[in-house]
Short mmCIF file of C-alpha atoms in Angstrom, two decimals:
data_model
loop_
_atom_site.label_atom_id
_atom_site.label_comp_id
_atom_site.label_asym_id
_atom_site.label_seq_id
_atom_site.Cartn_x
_atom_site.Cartn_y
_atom_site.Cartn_z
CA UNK A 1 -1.94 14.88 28.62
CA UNK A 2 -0.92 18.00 29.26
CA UNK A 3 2.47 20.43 29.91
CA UNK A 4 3.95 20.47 33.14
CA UNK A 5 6.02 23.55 32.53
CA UNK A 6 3.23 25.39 30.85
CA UNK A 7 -0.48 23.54 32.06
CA UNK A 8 -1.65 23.54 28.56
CA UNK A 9 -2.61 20.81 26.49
CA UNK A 10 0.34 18.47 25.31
CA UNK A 11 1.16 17.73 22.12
CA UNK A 12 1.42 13.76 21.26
CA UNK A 13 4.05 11.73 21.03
CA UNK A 14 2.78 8.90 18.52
CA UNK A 15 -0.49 8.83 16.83
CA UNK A 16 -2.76 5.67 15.11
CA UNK A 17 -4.49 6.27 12.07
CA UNK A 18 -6.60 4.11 11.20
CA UNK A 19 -8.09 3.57 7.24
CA UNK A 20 -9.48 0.51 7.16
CA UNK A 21 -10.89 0.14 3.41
CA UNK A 22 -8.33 2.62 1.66
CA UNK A 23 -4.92 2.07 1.87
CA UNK A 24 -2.48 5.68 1.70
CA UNK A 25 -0.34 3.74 -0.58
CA UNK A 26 -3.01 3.28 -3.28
CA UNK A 27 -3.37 5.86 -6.18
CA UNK A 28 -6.08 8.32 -5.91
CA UNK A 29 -8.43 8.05 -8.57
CA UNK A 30 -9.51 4.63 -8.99
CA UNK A 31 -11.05 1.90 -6.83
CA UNK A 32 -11.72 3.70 -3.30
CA UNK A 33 -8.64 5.67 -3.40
CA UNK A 34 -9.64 8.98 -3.52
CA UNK A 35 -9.40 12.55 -1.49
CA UNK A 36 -9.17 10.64 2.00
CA UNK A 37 -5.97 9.14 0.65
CA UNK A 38 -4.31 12.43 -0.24
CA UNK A 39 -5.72 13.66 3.38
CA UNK A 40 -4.09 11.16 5.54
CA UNK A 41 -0.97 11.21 3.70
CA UNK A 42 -0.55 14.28 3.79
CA UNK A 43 -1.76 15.32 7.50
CA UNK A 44 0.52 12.26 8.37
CA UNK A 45 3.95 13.36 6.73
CA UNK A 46 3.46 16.84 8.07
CA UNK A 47 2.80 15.83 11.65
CA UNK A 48 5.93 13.81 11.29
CA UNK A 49 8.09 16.38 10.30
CA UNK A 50 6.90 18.07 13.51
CA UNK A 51 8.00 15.07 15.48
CA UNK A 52 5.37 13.02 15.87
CA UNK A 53 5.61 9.19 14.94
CA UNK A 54 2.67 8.14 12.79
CA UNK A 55 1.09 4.90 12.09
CA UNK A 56 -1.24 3.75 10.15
CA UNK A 57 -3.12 0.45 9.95
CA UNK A 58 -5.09 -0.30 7.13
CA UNK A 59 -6.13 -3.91 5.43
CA UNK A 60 -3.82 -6.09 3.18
CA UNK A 61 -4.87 -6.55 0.13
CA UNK A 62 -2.10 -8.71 -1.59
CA UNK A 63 -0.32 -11.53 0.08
CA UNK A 64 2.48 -9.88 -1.66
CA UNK A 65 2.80 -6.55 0.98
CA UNK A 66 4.72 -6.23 3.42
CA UNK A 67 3.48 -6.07 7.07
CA UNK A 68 5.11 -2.66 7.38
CA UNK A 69 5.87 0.17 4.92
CA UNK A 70 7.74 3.16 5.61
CA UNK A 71 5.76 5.86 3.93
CA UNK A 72 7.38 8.94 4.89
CA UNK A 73 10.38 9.34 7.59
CA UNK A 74 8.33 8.87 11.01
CA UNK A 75 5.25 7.33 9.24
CA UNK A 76 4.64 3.82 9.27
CA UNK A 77 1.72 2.34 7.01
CA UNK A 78 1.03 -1.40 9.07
CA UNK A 79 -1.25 -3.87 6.90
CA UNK A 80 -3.16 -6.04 8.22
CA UNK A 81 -4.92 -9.82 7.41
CA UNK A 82 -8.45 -9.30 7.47
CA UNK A 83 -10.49 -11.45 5.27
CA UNK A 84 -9.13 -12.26 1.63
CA UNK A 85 -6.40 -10.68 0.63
CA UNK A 86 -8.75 -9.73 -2.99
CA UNK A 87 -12.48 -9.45 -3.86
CA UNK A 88 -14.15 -7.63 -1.18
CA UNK A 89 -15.87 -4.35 -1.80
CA UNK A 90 -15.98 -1.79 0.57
CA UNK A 91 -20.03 -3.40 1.31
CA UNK A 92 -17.75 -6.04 2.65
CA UNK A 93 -15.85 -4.91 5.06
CA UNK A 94 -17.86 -5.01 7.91
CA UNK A 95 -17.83 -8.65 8.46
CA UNK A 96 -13.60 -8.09 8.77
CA UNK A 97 -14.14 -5.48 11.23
CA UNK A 98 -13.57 -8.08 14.30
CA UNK A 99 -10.38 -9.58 12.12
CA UNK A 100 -8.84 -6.10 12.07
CA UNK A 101 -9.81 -5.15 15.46
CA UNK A 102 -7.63 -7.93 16.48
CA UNK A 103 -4.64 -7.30 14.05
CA UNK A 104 -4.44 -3.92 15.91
CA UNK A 105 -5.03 -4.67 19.23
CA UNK A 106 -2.51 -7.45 18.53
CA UNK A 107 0.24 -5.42 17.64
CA UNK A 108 0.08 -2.40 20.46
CA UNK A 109 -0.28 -5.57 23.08
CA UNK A 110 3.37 -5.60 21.71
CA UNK A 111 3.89 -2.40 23.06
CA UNK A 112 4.78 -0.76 26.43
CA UNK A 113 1.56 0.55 28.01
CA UNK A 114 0.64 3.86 26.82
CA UNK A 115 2.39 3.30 23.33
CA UNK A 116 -0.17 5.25 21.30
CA UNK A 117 -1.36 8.94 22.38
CA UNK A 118 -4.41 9.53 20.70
CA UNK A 119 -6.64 6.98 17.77
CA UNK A 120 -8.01 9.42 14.95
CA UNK A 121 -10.15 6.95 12.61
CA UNK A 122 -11.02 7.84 8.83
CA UNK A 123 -14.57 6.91 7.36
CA UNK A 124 -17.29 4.91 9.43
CA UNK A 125 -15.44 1.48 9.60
CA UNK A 126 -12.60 3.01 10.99
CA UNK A 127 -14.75 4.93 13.65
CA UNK A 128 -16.17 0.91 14.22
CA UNK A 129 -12.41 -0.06 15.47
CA UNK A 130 -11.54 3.06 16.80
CA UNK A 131 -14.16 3.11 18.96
CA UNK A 132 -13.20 -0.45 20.48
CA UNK A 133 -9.34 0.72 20.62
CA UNK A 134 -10.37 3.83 22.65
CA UNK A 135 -12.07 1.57 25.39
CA UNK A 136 -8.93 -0.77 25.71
CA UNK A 137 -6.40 1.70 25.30
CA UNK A 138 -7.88 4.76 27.36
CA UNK A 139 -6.92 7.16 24.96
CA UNK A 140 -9.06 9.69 23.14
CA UNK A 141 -11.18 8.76 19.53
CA UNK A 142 -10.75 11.37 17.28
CA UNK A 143 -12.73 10.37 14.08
CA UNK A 144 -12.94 12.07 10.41
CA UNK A 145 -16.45 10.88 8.63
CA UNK A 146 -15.26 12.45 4.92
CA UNK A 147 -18.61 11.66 3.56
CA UNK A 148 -21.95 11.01 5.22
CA UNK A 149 -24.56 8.12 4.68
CA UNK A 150 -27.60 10.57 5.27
CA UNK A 151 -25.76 13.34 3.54
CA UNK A 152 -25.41 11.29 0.33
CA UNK A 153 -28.78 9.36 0.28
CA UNK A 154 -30.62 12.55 0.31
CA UNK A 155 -28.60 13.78 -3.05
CA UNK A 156 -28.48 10.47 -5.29
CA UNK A 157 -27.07 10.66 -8.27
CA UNK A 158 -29.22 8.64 -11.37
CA UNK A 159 -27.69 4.75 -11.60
CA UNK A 160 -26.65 4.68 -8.16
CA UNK A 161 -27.33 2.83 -5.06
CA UNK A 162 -28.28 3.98 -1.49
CA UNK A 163 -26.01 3.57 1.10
CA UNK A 164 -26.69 0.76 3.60
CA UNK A 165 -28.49 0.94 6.66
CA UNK A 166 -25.62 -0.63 8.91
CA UNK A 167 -23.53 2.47 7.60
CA UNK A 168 -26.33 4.48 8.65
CA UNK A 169 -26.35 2.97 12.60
CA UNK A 170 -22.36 2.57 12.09
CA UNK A 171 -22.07 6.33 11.47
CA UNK A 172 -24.58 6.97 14.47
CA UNK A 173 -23.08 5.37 16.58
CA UNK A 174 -19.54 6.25 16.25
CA UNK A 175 -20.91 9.97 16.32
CA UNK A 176 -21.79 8.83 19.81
CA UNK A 177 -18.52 7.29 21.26
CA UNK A 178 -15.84 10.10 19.79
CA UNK A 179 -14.13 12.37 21.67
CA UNK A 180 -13.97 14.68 18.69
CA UNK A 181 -15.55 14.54 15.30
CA UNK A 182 -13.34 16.69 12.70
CA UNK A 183 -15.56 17.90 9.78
CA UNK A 184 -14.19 19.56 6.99
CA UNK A 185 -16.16 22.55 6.76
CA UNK A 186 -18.99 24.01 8.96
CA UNK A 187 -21.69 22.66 6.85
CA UNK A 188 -20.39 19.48 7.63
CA UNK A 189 -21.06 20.52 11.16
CA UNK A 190 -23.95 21.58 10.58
CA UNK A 191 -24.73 18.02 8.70
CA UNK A 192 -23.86 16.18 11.78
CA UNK A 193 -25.50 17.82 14.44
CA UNK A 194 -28.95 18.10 12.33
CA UNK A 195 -28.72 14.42 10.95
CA UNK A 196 -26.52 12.54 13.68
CA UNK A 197 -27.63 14.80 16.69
CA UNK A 198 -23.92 15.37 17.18
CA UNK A 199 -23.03 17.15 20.28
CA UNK A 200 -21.62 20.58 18.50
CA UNK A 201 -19.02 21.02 21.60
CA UNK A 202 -17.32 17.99 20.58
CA UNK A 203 -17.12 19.14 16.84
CA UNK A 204 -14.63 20.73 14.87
CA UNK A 205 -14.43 22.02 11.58
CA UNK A 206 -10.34 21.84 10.29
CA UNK A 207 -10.46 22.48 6.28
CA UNK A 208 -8.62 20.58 4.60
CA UNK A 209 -5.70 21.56 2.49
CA UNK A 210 -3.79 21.87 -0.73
CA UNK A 211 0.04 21.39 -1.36
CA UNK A 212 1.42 24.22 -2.65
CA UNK A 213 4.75 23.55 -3.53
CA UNK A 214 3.56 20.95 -6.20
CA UNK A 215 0.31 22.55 -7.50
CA UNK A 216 1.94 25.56 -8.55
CA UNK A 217 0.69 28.11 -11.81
CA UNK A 218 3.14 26.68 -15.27
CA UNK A 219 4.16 26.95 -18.70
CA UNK A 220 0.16 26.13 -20.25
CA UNK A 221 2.00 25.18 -23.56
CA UNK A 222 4.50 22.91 -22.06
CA UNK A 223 1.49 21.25 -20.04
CA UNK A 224 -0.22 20.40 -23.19
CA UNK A 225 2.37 18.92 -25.20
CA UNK A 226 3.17 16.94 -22.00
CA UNK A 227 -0.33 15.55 -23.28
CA UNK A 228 -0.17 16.31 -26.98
CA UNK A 229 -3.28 18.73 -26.38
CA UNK A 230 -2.81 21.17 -29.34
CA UNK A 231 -2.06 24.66 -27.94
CA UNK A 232 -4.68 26.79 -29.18
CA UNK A 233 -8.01 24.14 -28.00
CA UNK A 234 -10.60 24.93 -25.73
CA UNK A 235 -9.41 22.45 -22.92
CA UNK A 236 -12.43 21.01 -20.54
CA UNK A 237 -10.57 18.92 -17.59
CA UNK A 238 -12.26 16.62 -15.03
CA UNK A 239 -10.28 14.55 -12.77
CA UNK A 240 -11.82 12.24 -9.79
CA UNK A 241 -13.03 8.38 -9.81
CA UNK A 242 -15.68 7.88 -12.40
CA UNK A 243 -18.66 7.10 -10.31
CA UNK A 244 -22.46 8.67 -10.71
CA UNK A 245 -21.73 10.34 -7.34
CA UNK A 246 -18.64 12.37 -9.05
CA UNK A 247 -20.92 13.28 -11.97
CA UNK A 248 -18.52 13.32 -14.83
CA UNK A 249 -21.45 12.41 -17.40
CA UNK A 250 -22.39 16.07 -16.86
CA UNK A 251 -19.13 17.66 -18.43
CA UNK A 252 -20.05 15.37 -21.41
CA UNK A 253 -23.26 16.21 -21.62
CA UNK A 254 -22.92 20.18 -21.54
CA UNK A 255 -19.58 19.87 -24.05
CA UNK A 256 -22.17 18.10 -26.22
CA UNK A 257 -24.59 20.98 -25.60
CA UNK A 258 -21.78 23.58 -26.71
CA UNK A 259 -21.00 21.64 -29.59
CA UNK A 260 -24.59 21.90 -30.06
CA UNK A 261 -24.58 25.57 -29.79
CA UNK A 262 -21.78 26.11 -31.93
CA UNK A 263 -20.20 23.58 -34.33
CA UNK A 264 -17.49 25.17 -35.28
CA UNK A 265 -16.27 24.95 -31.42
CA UNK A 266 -16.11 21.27 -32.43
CA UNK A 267 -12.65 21.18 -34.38
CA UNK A 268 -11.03 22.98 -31.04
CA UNK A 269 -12.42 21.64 -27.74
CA UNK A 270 -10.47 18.76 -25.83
CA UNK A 271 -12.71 17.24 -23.14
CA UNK A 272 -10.02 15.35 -20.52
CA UNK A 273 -10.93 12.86 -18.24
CA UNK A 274 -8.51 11.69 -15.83
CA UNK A 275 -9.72 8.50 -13.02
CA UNK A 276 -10.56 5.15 -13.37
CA UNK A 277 -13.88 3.47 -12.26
CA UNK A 278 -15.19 3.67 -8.79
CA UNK A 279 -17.91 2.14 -6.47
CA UNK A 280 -20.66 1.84 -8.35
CA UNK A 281 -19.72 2.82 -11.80
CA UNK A 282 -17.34 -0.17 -11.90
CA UNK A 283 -20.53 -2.26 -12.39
CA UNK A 284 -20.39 -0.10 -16.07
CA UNK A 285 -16.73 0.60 -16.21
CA UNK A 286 -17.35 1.78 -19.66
CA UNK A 287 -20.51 3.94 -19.12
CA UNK A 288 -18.76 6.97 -19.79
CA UNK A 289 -16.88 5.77 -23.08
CA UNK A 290 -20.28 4.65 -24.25
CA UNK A 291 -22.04 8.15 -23.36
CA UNK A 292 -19.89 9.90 -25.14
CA UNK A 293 -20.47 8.01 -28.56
CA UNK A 294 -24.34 8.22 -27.74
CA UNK A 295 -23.32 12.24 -27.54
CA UNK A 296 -21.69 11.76 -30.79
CA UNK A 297 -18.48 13.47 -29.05
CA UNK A 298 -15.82 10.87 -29.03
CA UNK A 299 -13.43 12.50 -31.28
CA UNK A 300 -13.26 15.68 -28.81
CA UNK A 301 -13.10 13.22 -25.73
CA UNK A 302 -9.24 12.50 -24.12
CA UNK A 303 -9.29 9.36 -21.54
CA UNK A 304 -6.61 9.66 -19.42
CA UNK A 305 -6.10 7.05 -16.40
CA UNK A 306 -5.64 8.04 -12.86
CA UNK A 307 -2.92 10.41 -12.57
CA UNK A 308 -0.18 10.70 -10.13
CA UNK A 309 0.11 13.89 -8.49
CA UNK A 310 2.69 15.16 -10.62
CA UNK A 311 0.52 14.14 -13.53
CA UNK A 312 -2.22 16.10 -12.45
CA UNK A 313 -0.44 19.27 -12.59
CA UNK A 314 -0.04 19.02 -16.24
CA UNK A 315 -3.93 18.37 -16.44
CA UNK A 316 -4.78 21.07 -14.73
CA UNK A 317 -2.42 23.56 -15.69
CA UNK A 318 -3.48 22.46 -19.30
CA UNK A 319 -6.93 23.30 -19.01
CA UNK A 320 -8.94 26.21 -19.17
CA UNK A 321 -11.57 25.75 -17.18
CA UNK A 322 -11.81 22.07 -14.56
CA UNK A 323 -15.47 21.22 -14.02
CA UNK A 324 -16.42 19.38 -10.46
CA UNK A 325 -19.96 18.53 -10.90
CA UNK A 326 -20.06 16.12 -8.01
CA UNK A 327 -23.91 15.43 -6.40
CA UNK A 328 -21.88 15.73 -3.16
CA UNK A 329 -18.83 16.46 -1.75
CA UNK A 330 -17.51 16.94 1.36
CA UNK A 331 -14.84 19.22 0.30
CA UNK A 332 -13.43 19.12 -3.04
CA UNK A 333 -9.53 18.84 -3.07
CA UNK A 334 -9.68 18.56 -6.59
CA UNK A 335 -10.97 22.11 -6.99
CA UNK A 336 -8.37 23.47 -4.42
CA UNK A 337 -5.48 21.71 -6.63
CA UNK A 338 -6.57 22.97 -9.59
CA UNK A 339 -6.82 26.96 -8.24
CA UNK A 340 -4.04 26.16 -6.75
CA UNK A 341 -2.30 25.82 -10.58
CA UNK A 342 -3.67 28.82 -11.69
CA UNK A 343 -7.05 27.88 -13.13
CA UNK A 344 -10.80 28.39 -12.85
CA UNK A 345 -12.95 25.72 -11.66
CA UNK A 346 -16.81 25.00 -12.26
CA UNK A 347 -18.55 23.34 -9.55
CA UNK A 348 -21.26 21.91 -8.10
CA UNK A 349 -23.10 24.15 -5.14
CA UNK A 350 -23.14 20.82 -2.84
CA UNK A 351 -21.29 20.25 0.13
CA UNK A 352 -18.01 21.99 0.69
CA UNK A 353 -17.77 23.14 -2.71
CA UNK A 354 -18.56 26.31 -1.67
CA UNK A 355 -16.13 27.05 0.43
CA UNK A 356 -13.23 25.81 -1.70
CA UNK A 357 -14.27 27.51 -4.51
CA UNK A 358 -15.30 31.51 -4.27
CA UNK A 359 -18.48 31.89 -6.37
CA UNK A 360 -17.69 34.83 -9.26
CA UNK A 361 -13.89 35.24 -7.59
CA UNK A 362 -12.23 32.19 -8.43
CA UNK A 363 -14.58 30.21 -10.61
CA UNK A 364 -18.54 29.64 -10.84
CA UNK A 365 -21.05 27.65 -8.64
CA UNK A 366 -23.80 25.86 -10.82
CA UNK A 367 -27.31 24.61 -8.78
CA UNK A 368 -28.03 21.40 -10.24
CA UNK A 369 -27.03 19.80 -12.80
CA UNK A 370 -28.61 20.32 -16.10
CA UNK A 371 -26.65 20.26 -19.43
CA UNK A 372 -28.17 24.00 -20.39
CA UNK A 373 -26.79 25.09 -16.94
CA UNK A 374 -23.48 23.37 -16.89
CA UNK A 375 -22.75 24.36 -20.82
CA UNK A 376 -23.82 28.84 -19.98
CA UNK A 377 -21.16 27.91 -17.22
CA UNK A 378 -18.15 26.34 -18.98
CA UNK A 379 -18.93 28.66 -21.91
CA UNK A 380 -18.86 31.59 -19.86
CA UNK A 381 -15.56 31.06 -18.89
CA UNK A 382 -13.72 28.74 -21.39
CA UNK A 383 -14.61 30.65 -24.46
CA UNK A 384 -14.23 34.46 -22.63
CA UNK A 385 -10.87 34.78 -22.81
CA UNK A 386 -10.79 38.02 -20.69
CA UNK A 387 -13.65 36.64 -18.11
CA UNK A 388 -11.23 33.50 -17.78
CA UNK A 389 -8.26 35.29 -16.93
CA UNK A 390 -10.24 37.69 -14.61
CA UNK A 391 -11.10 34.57 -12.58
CA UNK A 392 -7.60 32.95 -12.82
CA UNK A 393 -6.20 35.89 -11.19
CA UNK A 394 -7.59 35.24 -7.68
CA UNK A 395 -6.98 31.35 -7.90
CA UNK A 396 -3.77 30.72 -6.48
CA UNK A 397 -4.55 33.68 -3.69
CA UNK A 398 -7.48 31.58 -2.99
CA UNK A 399 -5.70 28.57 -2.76
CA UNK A 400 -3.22 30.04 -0.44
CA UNK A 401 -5.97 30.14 1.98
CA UNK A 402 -5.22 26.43 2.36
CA UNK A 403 -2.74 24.49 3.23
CA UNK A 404 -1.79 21.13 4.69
CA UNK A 405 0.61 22.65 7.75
CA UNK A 406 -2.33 24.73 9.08
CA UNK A 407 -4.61 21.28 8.56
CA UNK A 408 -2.10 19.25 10.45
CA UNK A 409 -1.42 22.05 13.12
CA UNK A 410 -4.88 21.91 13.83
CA UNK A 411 -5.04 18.41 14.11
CA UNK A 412 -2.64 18.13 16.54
CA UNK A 413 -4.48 20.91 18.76
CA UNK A 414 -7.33 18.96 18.47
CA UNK A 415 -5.78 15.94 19.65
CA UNK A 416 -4.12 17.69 22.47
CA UNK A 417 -7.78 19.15 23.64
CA UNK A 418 -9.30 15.43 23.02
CA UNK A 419 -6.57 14.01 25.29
CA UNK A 420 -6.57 16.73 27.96
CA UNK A 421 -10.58 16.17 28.62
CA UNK A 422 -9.73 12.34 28.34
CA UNK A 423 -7.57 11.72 31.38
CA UNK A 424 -9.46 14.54 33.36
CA UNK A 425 -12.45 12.50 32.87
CA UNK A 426 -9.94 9.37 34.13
CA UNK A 427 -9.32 11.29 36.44
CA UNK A 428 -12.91 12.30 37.96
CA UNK A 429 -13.98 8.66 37.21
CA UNK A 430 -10.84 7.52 39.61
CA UNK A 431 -11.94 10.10 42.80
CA UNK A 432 -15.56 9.08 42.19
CA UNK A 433 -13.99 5.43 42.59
CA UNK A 434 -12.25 5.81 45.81
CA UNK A 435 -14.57 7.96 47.04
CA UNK A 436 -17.48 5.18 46.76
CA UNK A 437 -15.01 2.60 48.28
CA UNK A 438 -14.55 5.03 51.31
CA UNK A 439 -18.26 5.16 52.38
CA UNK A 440 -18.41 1.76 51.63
CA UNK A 441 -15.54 0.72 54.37
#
């Protein structure tokens, strides 16, 4: 696929996504709807407004959806019958994968040949049908892990569960068959290559990105009373499914510890916590509700449920100080949002974290994740007026770094490059073809 005016690599005309376990149309923040969500809906509305058609196939979960949803003008969101329509984790899924294989193969068999430029899959059981659609299709398999198997057995959080072993030889072997693997940062990369023996030519690291017309720096006050937080408390935000991996136990624990440290903080902190149960922690769905009266901290803690986007702005333009004390994470959009809005953030040195957040610039990195460590950290900030403003002053700079047009721009140069070495491959395979038949006449 490439120019014929210019040589270089061509641009596609219509792109599958595939997202087999999450659907884009689900909220973030509950169930398996998370920062992958916010990813493909937003690399997919931005590639559309750049003229590329977009669709996405994920599984039906109601009887009650449509087969096709318009997301966005130029993105289509297809859903398709695989398995019960309710009741299946994401464990699940891979018994469906041969249901939805068909669903999509069924419905570009619909299509003139050549319908769909380029397949970019979205967690391991997309890579699974990707892979297959690749083969039959003869287009490149461009495939986003967002969080590793390896990566997070290594880095268990207390209370939860390994992941499988067919994820584990899923992963590997979808590492094998892509034509690119798009990490987020380059210690992803540097994840796959050591772990997955990923071939480093075929990897590319395209950081995600924040929107920054919505998460914008606001009126504090107003953000408050949107959530009747009184306007002079020491505000403590975490927002994210509430899962071990995401760690929000550890924000309780260290406002505890501060409490601890100083009573009278007591009659001003707000501790908010925005998500709903995910993955494992919906085995406990009130885990955190009960920690927090074991902490003896109820009274200072605000459960909020998953917000929508625009609801998150108030939550993090509300708080002074949002705490991300994930045991891993590939990137971290939630820290990005909230610098994005004008305020510090406390994370986790795992994963990406580091790159989304700039250590002493724009908030603090913590190593580990001990309640003395977290609570010197939130302290240091939340209750240092002068240190906190320091930090919120190169937030939204930060943030600027990122954005979803230079994510999506990148994407599509990656595709190009994936579909280029595709049909020159075709290509060689073809003269090696007729050659062979040659000196065999």
């Amino acid at each position: 696929m490439t120019s014929a005016r210019t040589g270089a690599p061509r641009r596609p005309d219509r792109v599958c996504l595939l997202s087999v376990h999450t659907s884009p149309l689900e909220q973030p923040g509950t169930g398996d709807a998370g920062g992958m969500n916010v990813y493909i809906v937003e690399t997919a509305t931005r590639m559309a407004r750049r003229g590329v058609a977009v669709e996405i196939f994920t599984r039906a979960t109601s009887s009650d959806l449509p087969p096709v949803v318009e997301l966005a003008p130029g993105v289509l969101v297809r859903h398709v019958v695989a398995g019960p329509f309710e009741g299946l984790g994401k464990h699940d899924l891979p018994a469906q994968l041969c249901a939805f294989t068909a669903g999509v193969l069924r419905t570009e068999a619909h299509q003139e040949p050549g319908y769909y430029d380029v397949v970019h899959s979205h967690y391991w059981l997309s890579g699974q049908v990707g892979w297959l659609a690749r083969d039959r299709w003869g287009v490149p398999l461009v495939h986003s892990a967002h969080t590793l198997a390896k990566v997070k057995n290594s880095a268990l959080a207390a209370g939860d569960s390994p992941e499988p072993m067919v994820r584990v030889i899923g992963e590997d072997q979808v590492v094998v068959e892509a034509d690119r693997l798009v990490t987020n940062t380059d210690e992803e990369t540097r994840q796959l290559v050591e772990l997955y023996d990923a071939d480093p030519r075929r990897t590319v690291a395209i950081p995600p990105g924040v929107d920054l017309a919505r998460f914008t720096p606001g009126d504090q006050a107003a953000a408050r009373r949107a959530l009747d937080v009184p306007p002079d408390a020491v505000v403590l935000a975490f927002a994210g499914r509430i899962q071990p991996l995401k760690a929000p136990h550890v924000l309780l624990r260290a406002a505890a510890e501060l409490i601890r440290r100083d009573p009278a903080l007591r009659s001003r902190l707000v501790v908010l916590v925005a998500g709903g149960p995910s993955g494992s922690g919906l085995a406990e769905p009130t885990a955190l509700q009960g920690l927090g009266s074991a902490l003896g901290i109820t009274d200072v803690l605000r459960f909020l449920p998953p917000q929508t986007r625009d609801g998150l702005v108030d939550v993090y333009r509300a708080a002074d100080v949002v705490a991300v004390p994930s045991h891993n994470e590939s990137f971290g959009l939630v820290a990005l949002e909230a610098q994005a809005c004008g305020t510090p953030v406390i994370a986790a040195r795992v994963g990406g974290l580091p790159v989304a957040v700039a250590d002493g610039v724009t908030g603090l990195l913590v190593d580990g994740h001990g309640d003395e460590q977290w609570a010197d950290a939130l302290g240091s900030v939340a209750l240092v007026p002068g240190r906190r403003a320091e930090l919120a002053a190169h937030t939204v700079q930060h943030a600027h770094r990122f954005s979803w047009d230079r994510t999506a721009d990148s994407l599509l140069r990656t595709y190009a490059d994936a579909a280029a070495e595709s049909a020159e491959r075709q290509r060689q395979a073809m003269r090696a073809g007729l050659a062979a038949g040659m000196i065999e006449r």
